[in-house]
PDB file of C-alpha atoms in Angstrom:
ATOM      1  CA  UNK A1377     112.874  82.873  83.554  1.00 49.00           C
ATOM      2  CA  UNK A1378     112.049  85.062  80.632  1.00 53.00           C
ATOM      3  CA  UNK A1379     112.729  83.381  77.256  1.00 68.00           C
ATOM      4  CA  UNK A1380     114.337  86.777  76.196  1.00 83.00           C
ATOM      5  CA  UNK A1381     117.848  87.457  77.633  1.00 91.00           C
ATOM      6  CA  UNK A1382     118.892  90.101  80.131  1.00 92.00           C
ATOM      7  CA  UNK A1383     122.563  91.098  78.686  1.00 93.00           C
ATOM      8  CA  UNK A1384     122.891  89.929  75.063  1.00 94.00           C
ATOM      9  CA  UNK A1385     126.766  90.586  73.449  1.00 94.00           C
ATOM     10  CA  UNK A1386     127.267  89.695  70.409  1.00 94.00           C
ATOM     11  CA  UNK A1387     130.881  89.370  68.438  1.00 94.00           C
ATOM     12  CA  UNK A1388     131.967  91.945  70.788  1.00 94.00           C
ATOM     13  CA  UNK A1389     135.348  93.396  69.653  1.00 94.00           C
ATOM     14  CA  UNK A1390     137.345  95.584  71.467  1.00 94.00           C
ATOM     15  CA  UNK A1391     140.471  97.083  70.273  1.00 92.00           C
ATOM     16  CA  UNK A1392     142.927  99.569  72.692  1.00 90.00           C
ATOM     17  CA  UNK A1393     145.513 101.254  69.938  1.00 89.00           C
ATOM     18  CA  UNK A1394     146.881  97.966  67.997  1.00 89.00           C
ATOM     19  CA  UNK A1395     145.978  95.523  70.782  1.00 90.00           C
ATOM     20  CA  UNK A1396     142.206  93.630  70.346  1.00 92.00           C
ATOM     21  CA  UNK A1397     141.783  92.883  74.227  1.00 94.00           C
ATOM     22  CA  UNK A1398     138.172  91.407  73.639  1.00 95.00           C
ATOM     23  CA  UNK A1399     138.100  89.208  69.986  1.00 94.00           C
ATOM     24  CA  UNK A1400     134.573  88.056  69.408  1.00 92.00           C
ATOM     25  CA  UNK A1401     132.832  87.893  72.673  1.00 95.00           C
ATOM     26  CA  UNK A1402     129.517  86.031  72.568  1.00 95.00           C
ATOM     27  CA  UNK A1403     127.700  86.013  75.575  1.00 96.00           C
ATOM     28  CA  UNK A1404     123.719  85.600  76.863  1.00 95.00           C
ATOM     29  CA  UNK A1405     122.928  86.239  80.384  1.00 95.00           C
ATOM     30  CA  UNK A1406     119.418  85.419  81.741  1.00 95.00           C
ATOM     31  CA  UNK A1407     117.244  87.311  83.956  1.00 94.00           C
ATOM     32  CA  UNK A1408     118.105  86.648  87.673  1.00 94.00           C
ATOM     33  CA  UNK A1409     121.604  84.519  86.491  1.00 96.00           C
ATOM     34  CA  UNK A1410     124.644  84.878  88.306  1.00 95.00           C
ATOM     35  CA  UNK A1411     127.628  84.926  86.272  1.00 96.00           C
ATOM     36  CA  UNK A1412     131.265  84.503  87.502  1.00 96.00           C
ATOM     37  CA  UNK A1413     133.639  85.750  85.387  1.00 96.00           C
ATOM     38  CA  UNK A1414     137.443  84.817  85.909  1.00 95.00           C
ATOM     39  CA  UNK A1415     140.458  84.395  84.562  1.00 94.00           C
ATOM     40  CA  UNK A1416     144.570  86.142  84.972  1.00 92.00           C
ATOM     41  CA  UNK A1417     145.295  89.666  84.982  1.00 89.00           C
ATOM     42  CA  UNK A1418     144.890  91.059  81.266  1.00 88.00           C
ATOM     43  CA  UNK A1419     142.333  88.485  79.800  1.00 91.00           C
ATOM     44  CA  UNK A1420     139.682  91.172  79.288  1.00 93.00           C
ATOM     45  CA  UNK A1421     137.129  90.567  81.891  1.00 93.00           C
ATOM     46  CA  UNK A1422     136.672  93.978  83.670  1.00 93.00           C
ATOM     47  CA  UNK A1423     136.726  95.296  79.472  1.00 94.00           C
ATOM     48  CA  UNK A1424     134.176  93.175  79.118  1.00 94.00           C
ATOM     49  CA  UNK A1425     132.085  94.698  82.223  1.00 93.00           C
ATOM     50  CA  UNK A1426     132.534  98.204  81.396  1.00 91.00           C
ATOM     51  CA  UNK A1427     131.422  97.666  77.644  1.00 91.00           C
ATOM     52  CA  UNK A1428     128.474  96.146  78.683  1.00 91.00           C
ATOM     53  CA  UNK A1429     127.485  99.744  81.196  1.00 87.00           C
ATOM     54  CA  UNK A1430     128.925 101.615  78.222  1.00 86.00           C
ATOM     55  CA  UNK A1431     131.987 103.047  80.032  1.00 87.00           C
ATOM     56  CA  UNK A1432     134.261 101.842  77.199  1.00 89.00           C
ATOM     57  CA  UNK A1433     133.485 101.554  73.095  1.00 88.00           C
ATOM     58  CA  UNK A1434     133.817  98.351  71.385  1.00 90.00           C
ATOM     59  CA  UNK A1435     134.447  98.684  67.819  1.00 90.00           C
ATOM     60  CA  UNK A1436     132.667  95.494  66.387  1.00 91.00           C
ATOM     61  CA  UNK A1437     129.629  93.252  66.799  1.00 92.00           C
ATOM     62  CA  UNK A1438     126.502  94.633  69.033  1.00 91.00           C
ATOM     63  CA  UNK A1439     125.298  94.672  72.970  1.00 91.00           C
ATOM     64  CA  UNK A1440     121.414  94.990  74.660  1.00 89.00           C
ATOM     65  CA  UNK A1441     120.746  95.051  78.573  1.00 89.00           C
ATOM     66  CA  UNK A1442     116.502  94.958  79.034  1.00 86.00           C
ATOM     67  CA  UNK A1443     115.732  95.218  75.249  1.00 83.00           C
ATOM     68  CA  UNK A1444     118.103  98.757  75.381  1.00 81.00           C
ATOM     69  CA  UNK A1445     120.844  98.482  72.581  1.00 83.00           C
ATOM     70  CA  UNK A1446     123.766 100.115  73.340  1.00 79.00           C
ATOM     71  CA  UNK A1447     124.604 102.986  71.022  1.00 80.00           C
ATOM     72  CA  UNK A1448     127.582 105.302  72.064  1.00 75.00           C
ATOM     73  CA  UNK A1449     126.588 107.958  69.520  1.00 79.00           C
ATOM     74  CA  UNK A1450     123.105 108.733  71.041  1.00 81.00           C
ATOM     75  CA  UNK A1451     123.526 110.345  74.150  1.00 80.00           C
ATOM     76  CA  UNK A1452     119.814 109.579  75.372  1.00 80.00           C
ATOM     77  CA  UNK A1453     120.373 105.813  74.922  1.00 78.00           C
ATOM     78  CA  UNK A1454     122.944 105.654  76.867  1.00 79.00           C
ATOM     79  CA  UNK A1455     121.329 107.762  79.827  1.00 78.00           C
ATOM     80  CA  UNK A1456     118.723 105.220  79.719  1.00 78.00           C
ATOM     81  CA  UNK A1457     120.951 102.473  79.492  1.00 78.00           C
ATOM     82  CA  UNK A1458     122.762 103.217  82.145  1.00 79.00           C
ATOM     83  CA  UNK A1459     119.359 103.037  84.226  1.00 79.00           C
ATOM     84  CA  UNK A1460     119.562  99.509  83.642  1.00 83.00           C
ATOM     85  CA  UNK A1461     122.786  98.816  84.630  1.00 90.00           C
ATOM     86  CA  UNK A1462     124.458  99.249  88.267  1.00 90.00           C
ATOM     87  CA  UNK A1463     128.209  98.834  88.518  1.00 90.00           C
ATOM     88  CA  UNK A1464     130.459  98.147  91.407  1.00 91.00           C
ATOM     89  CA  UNK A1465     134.380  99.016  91.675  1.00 90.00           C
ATOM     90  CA  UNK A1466     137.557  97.824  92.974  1.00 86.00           C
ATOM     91  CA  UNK A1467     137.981 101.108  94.674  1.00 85.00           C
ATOM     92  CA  UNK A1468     134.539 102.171  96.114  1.00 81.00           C
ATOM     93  CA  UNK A1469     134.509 105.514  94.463  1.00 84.00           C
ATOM     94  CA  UNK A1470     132.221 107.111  97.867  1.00 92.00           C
ATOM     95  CA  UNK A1471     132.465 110.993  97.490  1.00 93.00           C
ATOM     96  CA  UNK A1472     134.122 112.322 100.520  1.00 93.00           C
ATOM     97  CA  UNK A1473     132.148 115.160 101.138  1.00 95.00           C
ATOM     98  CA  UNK A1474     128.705 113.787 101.359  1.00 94.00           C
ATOM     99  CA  UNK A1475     127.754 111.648 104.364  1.00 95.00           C
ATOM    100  CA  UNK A1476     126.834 108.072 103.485  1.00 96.00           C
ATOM    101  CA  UNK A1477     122.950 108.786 103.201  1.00 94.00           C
ATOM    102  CA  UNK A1478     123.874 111.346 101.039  1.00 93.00           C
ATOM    103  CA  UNK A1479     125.892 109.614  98.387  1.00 93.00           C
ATOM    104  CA  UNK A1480     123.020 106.638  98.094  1.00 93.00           C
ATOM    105  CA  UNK A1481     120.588 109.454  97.532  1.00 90.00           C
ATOM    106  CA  UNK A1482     122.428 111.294  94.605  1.00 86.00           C
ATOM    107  CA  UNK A1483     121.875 109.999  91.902  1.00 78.00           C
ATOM    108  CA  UNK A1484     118.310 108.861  92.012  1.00 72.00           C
ATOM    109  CA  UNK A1485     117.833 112.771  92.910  1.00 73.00           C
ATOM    110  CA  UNK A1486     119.819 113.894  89.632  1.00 71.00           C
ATOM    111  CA  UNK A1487     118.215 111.286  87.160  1.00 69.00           C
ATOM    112  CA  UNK A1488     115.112 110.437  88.599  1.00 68.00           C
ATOM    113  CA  UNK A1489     114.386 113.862  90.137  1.00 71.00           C
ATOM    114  CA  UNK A1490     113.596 111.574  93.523  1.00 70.00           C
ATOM    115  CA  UNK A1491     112.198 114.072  95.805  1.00 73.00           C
ATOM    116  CA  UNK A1492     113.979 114.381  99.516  1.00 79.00           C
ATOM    117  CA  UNK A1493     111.576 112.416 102.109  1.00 81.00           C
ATOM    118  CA  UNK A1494     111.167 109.241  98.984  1.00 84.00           C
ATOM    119  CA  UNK A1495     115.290 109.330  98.477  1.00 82.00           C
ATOM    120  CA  UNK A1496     115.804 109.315 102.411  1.00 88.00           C
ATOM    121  CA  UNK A1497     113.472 106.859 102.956  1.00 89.00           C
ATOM    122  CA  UNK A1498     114.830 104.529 100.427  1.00 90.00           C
ATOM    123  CA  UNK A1499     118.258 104.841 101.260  1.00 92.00           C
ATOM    124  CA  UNK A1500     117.701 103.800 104.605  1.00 93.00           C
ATOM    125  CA  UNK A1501     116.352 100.789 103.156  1.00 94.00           C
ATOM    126  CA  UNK A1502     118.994 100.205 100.812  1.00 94.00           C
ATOM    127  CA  UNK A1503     121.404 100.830 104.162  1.00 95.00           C
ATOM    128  CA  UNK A1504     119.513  98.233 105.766  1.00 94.00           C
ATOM    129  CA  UNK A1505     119.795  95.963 103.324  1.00 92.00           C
ATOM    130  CA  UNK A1506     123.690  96.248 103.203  1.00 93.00           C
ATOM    131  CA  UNK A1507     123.319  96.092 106.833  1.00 93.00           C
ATOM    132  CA  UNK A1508     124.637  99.115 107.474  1.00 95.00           C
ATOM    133  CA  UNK A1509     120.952 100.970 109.019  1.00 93.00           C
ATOM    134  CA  UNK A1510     122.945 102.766 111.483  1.00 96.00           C
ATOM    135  CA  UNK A1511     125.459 104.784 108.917  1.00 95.00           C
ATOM    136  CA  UNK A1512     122.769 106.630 107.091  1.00 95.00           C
ATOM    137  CA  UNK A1513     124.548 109.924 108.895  1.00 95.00           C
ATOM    138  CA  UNK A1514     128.694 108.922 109.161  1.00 96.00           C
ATOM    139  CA  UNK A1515     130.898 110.059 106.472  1.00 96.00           C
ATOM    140  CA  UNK A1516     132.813 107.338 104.149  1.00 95.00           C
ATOM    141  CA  UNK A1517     136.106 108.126 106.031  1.00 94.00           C
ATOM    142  CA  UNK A1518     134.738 107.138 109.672  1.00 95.00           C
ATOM    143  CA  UNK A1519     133.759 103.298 108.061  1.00 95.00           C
ATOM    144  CA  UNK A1520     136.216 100.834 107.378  1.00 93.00           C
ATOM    145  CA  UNK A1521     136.836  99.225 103.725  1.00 92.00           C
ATOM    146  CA  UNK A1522     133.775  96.653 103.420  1.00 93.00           C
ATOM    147  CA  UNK A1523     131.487  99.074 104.953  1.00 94.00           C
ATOM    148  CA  UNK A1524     132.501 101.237 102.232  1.00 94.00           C
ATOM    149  CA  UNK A1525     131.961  98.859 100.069  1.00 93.00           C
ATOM    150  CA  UNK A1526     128.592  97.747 100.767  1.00 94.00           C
ATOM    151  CA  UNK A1527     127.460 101.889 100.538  1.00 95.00           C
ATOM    152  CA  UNK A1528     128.920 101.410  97.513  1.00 93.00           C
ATOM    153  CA  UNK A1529     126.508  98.375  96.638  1.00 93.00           C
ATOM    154  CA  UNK A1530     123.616 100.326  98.533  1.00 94.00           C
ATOM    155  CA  UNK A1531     124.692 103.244  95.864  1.00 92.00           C
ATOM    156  CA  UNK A1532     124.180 101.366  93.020  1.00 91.00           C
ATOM    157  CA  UNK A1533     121.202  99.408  93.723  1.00 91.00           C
ATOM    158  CA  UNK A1534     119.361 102.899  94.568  1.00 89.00           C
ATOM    159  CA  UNK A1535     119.111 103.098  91.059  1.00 85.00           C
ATOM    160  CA  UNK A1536     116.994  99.876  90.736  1.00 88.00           C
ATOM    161  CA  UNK A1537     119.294  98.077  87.948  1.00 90.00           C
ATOM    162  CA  UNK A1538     118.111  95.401  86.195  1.00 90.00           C
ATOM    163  CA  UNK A1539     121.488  94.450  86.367  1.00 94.00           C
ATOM    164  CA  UNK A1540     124.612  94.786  88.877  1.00 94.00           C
ATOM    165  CA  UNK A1541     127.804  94.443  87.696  1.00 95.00           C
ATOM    166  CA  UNK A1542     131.150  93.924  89.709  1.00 95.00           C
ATOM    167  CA  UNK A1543     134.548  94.434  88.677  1.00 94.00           C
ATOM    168  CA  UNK A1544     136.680  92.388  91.772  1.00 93.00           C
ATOM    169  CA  UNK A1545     134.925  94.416  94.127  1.00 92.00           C
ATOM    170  CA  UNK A1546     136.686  92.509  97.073  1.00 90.00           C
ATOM    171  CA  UNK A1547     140.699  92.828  96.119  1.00 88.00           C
ATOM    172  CA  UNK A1548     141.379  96.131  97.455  1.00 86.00           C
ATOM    173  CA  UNK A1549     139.892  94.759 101.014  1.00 89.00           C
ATOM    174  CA  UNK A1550     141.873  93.244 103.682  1.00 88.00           C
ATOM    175  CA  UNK A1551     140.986  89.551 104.034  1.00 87.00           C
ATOM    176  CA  UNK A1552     138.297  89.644 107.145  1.00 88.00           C
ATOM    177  CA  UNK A1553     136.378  91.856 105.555  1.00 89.00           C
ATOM    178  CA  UNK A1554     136.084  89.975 102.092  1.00 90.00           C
ATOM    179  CA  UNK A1555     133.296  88.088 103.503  1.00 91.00           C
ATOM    180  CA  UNK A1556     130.954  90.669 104.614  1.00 91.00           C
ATOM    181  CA  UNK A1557     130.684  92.105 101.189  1.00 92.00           C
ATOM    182  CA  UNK A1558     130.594  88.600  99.312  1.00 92.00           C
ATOM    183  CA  UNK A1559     127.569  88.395 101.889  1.00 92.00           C
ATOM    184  CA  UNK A1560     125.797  90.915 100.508  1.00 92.00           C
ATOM    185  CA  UNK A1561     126.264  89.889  97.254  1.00 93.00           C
ATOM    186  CA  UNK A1562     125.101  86.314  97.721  1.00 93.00           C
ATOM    187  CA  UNK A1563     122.003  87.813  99.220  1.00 93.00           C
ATOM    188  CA  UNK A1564     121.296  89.786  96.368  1.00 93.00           C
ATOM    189  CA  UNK A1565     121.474  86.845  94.174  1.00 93.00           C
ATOM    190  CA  UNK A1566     119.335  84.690  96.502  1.00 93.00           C
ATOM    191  CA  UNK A1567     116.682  87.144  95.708  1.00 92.00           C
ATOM    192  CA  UNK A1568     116.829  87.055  92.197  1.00 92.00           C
ATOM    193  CA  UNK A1569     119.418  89.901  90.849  1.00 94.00           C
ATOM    194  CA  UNK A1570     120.740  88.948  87.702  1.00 95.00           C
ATOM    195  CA  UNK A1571     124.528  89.600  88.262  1.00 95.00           C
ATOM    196  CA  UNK A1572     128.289  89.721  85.772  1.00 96.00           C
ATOM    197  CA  UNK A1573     130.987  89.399  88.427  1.00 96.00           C
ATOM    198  CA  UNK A1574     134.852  89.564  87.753  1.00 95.00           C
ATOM    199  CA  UNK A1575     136.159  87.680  91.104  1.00 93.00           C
ATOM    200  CA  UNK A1576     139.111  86.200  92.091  1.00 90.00           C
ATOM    201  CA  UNK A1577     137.252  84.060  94.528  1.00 90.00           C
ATOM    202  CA  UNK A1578     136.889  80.940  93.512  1.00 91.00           C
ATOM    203  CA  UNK A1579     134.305  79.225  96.208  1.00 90.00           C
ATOM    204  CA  UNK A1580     132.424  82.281  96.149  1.00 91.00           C
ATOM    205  CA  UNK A1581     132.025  81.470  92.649  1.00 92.00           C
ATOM    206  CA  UNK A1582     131.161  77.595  93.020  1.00 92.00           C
ATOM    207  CA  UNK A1583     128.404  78.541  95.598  1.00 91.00           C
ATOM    208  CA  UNK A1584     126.600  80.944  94.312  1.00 93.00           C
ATOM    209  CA  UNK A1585     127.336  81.683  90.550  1.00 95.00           C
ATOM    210  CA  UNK A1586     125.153  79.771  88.381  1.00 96.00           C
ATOM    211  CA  UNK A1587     127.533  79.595  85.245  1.00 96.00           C
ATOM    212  CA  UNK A1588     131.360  80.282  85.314  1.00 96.00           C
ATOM    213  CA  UNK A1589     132.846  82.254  82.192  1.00 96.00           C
ATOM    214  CA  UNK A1590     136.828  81.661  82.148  1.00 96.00           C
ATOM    215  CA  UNK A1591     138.080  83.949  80.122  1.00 95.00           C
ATOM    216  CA  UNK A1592     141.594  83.946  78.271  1.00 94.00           C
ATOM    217  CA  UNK A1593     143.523  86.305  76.082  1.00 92.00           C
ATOM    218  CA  UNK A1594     140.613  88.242  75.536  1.00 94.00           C
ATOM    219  CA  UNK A1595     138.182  85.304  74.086  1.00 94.00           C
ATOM    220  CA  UNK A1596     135.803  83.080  76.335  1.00 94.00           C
ATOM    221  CA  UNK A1597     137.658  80.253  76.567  1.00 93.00           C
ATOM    222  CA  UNK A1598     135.000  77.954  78.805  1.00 95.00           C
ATOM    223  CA  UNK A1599     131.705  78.561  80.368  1.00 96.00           C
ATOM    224  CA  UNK A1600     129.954  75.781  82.438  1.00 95.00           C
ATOM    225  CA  UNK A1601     127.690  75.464  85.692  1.00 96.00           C
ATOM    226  CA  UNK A1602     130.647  75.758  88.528  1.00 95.00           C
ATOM    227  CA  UNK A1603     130.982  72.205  89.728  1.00 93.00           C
ATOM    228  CA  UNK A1604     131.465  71.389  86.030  1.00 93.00           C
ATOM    229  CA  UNK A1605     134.028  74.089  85.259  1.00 94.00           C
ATOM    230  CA  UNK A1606     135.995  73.456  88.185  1.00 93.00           C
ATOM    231  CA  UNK A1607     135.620  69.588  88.522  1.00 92.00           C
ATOM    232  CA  UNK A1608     136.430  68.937  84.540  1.00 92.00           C
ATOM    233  CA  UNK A1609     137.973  71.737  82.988  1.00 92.00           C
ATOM    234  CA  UNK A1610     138.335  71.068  79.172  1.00 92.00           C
ATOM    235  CA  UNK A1611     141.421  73.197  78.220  1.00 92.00           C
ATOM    236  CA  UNK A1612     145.311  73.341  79.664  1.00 93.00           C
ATOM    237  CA  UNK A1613     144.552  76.627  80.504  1.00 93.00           C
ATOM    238  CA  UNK A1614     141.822  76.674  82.290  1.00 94.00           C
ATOM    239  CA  UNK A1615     143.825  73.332  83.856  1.00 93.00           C
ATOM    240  CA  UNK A1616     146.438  75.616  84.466  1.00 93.00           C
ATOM    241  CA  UNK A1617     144.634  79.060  85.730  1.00 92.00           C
ATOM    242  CA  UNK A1618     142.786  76.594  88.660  1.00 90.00           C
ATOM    243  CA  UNK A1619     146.349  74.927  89.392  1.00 88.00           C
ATOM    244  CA  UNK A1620     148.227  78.215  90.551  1.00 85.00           C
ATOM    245  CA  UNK A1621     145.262  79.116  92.668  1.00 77.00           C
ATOM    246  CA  UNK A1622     145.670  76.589  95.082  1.00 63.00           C
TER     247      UNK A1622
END
């Protein structure tokens, strides 16, 4: 483990209009961690997420991913920051029109001017790896939700992040194909990805996360190793949040 962390935030403050959705957010992450992040609708976790890739502007405190600080003013920062971070959506975002080889190969082509036989050849790996070796030619449309998904995952690890983020990338599945994708993610974590996932699944998070991060009205309100967390949790609403799950 290096000594120096991955994802460093800060006093992270995040204000939408009049309403602070993210009040002082301090958070280290270290290289190859698993984080779980959870907590109701509205507590600021998928905020969180997309101020660490830079999608949204916090107003207060300060954020580094790999040594990059994260400066919204300075467009080449952010291109390289964002070369560090992979992120992963509820809806899988595929573009229609390219076949599924095709929209793994993209962006490496734009932003790391990957030439055609290297992309290919990669993406078929990254297919693989999803499981998903024999789609390198269908089009989203022909696959079903999770296979989506996991292009999706193939998509944004063809970028080599140093970090994968995922905002409840399983709620807009149907419930047999939850487990295929959580697959995929628990085999990227067994080989050492350092990963921020917002999930609603609470034994994915036991097994595999190595801290839990509860969040509540937009402050981090526990954080623990999982059996901890779950087994003991120190405030009512925490008590409360794990009560009206089961």
């Amino acid at each position: 483990m290096d000594a120096e962390p991955i994802v460093k935030v800060s006093g992270l403050r995040k204000r939408f209009g009049t309403l602070e959705v993210l009040k002082s957010i301090d958070l280290e992450v270290r290289r190859g961690e698993v984080i779980a992040i959870i907590g109701k609708s509205g507590s600021g976790k998928s905020t969180l997420l997309r101020c660490v890739n830079g999608l949204e502007q916090f107003q207060v405190g300060a954020l580094t991913v790999d040594g990059q600080a994260l400066r919204h003013h300075d467009k080449a920062a952010m291109r390289a920051l964002r070369q560090h971070v992979g992120m992963i959506f509820q809806s899988f975002n595929l573009f229609p029109h390219l076949s599924v080889g095709a929209n793994v190969m993209l962006a490496p082509s734009l932003v790391k001017k990957r030439g055609k036989p290297e992309g290919e050849a990669q993406a078929k790996k990254l297919l693989a790896r999803v499981g998903l070796a024999e789609k390198f030619e269908a089009w989203p449309d022909q696959l079903s939700g999770g296979q989506q998904q996991r292009v999706a995952i193939a998509r944004a690890l063809a970028m080599e992040p140093a970090v994968l983020l995922c905002d409840e990338i399983t709620s807009a599945l149907d419930p047999e194909l939850v487990g295929e994708v959580l697959r995929v993610v628990e085999s990227l974590a067994e080989e050492g990805m350092t990963l921020l996932m917002v999930t609603h699944e609470m034994n994915f998070a036991r097994k595999v996360a190595d801290r839990v991060v509860f969040m509540h009205a937009g402050r981090i309100h526990e954080m623990g190793p999982p059996a901890e967390l779950f087994a003991a949790p120190q405030t009512a609403e925490l008590q409360q949040f794990l009560g009206a799950l089961h």
